[in-house]
mmCIF file with all atom_site columns, C-alpha atoms in Angstrom:
data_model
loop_
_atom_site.group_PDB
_atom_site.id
_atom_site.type_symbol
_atom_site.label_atom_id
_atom_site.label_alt_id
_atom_site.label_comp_id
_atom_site.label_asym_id
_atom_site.label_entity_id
_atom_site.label_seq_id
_atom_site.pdbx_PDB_ins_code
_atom_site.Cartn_x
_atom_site.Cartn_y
_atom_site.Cartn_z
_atom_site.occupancy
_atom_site.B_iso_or_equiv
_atom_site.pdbx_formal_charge
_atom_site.auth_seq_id
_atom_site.auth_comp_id
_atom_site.auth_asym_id
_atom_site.auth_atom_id
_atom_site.pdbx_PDB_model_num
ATOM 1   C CA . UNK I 1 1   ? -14.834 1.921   -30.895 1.00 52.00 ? 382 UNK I CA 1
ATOM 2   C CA . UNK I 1 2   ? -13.553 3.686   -27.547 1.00 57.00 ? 383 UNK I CA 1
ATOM 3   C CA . UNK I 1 3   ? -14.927 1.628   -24.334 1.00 55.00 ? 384 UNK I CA 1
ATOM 4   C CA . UNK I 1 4   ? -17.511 3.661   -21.847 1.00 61.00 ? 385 UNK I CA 1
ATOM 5   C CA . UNK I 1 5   ? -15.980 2.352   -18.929 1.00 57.00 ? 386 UNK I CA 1
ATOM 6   C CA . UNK I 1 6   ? -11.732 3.428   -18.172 1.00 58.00 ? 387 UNK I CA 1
ATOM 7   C CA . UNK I 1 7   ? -9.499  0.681   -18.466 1.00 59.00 ? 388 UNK I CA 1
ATOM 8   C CA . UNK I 1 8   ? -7.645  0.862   -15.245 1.00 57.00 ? 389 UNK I CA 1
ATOM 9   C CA . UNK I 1 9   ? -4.013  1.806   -15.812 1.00 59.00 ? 390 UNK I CA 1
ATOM 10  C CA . UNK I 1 10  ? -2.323  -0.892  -13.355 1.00 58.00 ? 391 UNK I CA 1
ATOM 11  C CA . UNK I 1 11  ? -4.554  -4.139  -12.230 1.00 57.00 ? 392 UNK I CA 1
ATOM 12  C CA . UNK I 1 12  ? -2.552  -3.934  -8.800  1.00 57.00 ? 393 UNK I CA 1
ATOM 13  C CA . UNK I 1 13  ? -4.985  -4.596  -5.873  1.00 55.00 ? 394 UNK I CA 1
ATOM 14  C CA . UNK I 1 14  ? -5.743  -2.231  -3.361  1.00 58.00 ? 395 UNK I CA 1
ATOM 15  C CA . UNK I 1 15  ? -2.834  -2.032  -0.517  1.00 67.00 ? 396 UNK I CA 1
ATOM 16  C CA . UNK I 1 16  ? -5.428  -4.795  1.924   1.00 68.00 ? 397 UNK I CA 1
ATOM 17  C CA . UNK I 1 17  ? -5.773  -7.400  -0.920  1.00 75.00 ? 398 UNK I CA 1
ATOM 18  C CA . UNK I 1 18  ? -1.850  -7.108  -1.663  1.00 84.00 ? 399 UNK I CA 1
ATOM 19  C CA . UNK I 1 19  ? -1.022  -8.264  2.062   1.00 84.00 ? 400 UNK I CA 1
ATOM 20  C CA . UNK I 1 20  ? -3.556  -10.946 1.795   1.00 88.00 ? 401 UNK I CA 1
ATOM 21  C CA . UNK I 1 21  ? -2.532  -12.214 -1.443  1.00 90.00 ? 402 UNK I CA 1
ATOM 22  C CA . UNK I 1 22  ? 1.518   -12.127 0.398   1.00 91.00 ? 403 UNK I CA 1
ATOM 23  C CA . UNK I 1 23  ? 0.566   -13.500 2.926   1.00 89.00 ? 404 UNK I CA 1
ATOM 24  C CA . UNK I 1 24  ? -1.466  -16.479 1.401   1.00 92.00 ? 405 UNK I CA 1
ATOM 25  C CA . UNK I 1 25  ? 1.890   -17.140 -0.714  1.00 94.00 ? 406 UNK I CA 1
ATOM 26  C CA . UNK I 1 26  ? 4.061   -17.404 2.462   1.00 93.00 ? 407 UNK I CA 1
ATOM 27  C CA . UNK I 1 27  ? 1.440   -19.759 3.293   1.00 93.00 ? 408 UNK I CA 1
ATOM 28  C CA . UNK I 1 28  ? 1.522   -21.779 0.360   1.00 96.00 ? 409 UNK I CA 1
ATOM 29  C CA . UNK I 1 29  ? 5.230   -21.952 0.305   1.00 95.00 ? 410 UNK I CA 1
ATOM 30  C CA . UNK I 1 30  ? 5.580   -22.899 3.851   1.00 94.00 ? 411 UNK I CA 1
ATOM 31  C CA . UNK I 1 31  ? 2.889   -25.767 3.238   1.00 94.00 ? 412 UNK I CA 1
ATOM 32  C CA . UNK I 1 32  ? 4.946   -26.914 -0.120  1.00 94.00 ? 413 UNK I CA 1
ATOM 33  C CA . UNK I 1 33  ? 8.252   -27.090 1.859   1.00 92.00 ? 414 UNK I CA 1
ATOM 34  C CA . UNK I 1 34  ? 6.839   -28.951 4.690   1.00 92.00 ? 415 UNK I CA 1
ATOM 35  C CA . UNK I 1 35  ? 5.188   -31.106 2.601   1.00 93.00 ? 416 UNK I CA 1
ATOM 36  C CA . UNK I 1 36  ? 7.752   -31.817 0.930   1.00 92.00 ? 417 UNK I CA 1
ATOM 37  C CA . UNK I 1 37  ? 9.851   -32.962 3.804   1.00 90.00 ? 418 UNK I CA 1
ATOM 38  C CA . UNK I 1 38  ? 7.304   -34.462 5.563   1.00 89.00 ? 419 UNK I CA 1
ATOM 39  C CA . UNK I 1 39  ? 6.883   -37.018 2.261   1.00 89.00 ? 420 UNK I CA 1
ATOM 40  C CA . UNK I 1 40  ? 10.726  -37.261 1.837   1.00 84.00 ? 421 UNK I CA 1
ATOM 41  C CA . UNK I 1 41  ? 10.804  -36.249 -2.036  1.00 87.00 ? 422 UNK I CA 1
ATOM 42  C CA . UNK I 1 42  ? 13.243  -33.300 -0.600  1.00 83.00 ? 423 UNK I CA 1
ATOM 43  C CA . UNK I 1 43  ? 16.884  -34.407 -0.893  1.00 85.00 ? 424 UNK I CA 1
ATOM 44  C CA . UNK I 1 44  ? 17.320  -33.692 2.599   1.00 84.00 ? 425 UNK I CA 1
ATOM 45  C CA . UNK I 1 45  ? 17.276  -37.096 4.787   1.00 83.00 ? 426 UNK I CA 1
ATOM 46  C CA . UNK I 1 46  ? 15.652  -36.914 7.915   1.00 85.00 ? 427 UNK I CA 1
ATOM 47  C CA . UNK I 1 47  ? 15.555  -39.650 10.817  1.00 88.00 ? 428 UNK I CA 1
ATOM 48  C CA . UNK I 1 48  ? 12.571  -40.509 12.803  1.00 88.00 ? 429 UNK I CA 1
ATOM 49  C CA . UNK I 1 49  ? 13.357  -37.870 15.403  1.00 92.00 ? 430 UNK I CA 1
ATOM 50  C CA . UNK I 1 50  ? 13.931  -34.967 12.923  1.00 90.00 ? 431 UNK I CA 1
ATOM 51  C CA . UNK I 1 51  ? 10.812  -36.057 11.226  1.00 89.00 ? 432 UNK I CA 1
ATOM 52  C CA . UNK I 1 52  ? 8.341   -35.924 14.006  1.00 91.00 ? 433 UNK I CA 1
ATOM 53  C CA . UNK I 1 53  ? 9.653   -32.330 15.067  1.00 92.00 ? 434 UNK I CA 1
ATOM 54  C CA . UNK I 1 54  ? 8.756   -31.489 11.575  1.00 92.00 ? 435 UNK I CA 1
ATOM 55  C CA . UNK I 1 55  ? 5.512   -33.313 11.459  1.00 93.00 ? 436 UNK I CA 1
ATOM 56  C CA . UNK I 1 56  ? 4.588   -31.054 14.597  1.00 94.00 ? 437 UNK I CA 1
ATOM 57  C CA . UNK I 1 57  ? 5.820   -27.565 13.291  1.00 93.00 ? 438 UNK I CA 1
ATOM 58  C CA . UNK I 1 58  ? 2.347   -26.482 12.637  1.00 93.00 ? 439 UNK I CA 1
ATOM 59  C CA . UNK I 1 59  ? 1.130   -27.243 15.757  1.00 96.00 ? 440 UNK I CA 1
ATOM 60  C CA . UNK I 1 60  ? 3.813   -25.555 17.314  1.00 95.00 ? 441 UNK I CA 1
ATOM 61  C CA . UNK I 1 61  ? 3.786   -22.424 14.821  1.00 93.00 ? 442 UNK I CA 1
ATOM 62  C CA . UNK I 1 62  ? -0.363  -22.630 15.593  1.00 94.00 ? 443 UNK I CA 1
ATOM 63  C CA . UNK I 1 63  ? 0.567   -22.072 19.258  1.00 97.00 ? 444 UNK I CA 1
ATOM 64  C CA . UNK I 1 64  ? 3.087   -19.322 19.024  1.00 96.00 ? 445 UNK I CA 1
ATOM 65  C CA . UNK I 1 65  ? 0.959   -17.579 16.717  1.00 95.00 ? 446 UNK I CA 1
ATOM 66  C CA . UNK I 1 66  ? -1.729  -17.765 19.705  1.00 96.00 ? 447 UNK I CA 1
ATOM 67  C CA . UNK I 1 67  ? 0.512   -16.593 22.387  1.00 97.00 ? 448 UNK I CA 1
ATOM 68  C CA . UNK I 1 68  ? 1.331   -13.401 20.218  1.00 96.00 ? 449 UNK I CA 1
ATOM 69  C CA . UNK I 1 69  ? -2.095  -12.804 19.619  1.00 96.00 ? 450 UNK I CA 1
ATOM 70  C CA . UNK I 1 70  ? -2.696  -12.856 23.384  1.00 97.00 ? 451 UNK I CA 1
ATOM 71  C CA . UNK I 1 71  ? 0.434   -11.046 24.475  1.00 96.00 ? 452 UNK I CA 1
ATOM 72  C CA . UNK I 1 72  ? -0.524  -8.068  21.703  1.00 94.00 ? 453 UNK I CA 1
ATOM 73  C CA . UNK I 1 73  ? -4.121  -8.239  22.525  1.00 94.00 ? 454 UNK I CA 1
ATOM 74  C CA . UNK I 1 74  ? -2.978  -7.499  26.829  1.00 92.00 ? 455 UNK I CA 1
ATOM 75  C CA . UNK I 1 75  ? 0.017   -5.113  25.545  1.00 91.00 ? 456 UNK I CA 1
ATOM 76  C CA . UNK I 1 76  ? -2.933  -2.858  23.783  1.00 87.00 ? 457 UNK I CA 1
ATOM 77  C CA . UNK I 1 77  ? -5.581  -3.566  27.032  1.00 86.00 ? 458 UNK I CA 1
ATOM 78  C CA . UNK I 1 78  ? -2.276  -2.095  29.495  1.00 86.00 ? 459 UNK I CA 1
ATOM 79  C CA . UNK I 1 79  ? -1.776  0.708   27.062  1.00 83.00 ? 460 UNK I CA 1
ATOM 80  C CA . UNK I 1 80  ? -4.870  2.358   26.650  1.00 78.00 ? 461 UNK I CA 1
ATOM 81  C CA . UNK I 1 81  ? -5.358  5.879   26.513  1.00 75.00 ? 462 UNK I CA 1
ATOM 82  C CA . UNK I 1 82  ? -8.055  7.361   28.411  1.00 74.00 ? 463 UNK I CA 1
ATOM 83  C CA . UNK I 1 83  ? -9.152  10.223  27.159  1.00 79.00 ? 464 UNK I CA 1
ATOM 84  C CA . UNK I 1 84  ? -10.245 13.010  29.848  1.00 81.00 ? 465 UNK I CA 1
ATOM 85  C CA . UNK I 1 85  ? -11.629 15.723  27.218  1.00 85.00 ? 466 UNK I CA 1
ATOM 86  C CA . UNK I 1 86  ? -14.276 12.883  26.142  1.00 83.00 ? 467 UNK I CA 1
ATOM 87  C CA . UNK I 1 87  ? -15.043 12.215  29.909  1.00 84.00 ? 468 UNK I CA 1
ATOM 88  C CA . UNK I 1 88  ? -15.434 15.345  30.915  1.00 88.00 ? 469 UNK I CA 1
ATOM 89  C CA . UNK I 1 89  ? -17.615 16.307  27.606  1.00 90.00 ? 470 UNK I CA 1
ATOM 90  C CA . UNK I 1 90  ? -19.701 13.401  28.640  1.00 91.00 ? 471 UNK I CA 1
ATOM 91  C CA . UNK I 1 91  ? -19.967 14.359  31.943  1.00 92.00 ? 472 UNK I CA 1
ATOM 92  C CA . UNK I 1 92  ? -21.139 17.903  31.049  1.00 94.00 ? 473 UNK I CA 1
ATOM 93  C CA . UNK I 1 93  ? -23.726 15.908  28.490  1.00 95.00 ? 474 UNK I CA 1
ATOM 94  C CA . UNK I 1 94  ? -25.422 14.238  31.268  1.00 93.00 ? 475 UNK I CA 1
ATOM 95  C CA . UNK I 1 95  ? -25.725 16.787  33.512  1.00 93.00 ? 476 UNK I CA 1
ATOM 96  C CA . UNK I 1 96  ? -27.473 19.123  30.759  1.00 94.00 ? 477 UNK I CA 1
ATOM 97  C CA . UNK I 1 97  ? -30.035 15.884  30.347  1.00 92.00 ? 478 UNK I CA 1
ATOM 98  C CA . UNK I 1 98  ? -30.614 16.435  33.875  1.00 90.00 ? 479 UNK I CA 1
ATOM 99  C CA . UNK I 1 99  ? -31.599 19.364  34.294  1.00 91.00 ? 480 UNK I CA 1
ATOM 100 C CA . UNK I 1 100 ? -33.928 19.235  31.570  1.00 91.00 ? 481 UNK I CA 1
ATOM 101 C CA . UNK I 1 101 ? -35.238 16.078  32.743  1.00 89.00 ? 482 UNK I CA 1
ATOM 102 C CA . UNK I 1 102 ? -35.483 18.167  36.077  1.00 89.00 ? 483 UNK I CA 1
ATOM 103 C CA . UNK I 1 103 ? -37.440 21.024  34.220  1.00 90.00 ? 484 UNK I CA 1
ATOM 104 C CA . UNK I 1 104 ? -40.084 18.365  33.139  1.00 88.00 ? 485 UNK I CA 1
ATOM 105 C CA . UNK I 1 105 ? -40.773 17.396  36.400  1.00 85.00 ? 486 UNK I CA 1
ATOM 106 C CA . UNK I 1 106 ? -38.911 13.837  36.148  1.00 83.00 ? 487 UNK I CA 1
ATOM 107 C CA . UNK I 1 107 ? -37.665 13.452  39.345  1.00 79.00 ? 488 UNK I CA 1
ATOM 108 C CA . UNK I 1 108 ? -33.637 11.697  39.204  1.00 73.00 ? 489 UNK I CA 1
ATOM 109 C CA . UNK I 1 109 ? -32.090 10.033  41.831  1.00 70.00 ? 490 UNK I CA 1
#
């Protein structure tokens, strides 16, 4: 017997859920590699001062990832567009309100 619901034709996630599930393996790859050579089963051998820098990598990828969150946040904030049709539509709005409210007998300061 034929199914009443479609079989979908590829079981790719939408375009959102594919970056998410990307980005959550870049994750999980970065946090196997640095586990890795922060436990030493990596062939690589690393002395106390090469091990501490990597011990502190997150902390120091945490930060960076903060400062370009704030430096894109104040790049959009400087580069706003104002938009003067929307102003002057809203201006026109208000005075309309006005002068009905006027008409009613509501007296506006």
């Amino acid at each position: 017997s034929i199914p009443s619901h479609p079989i979908p034709s590829h079981p790719i996630p939408s375009h959102p859920m594919r970056r998410v599930v990307r980005l959550g393996l870049v994750f999980l790859g970065a946090l196997t590699v640095w586990t890795a050579l922060v436990v030493g089963v990596t062939p690589l051998h690393l002395d106390d001062r090469e091990r501490s820098i990597v011990v502190a990598l997150p902390f120091f990828c945490l930060v960076a990832f903060g400062c370009y969150a704030l430096a894109s946040v104040g790049r959009s904030l400087l580069l706003i567009q104002d938009c003067p049709d929307a102003h002057r539509s809203l201006q026109e709005d208000i005075q309309e309100a006005q002068r009905e409210l006027k008409k009613k007998g509501l007296k506006l300061e």
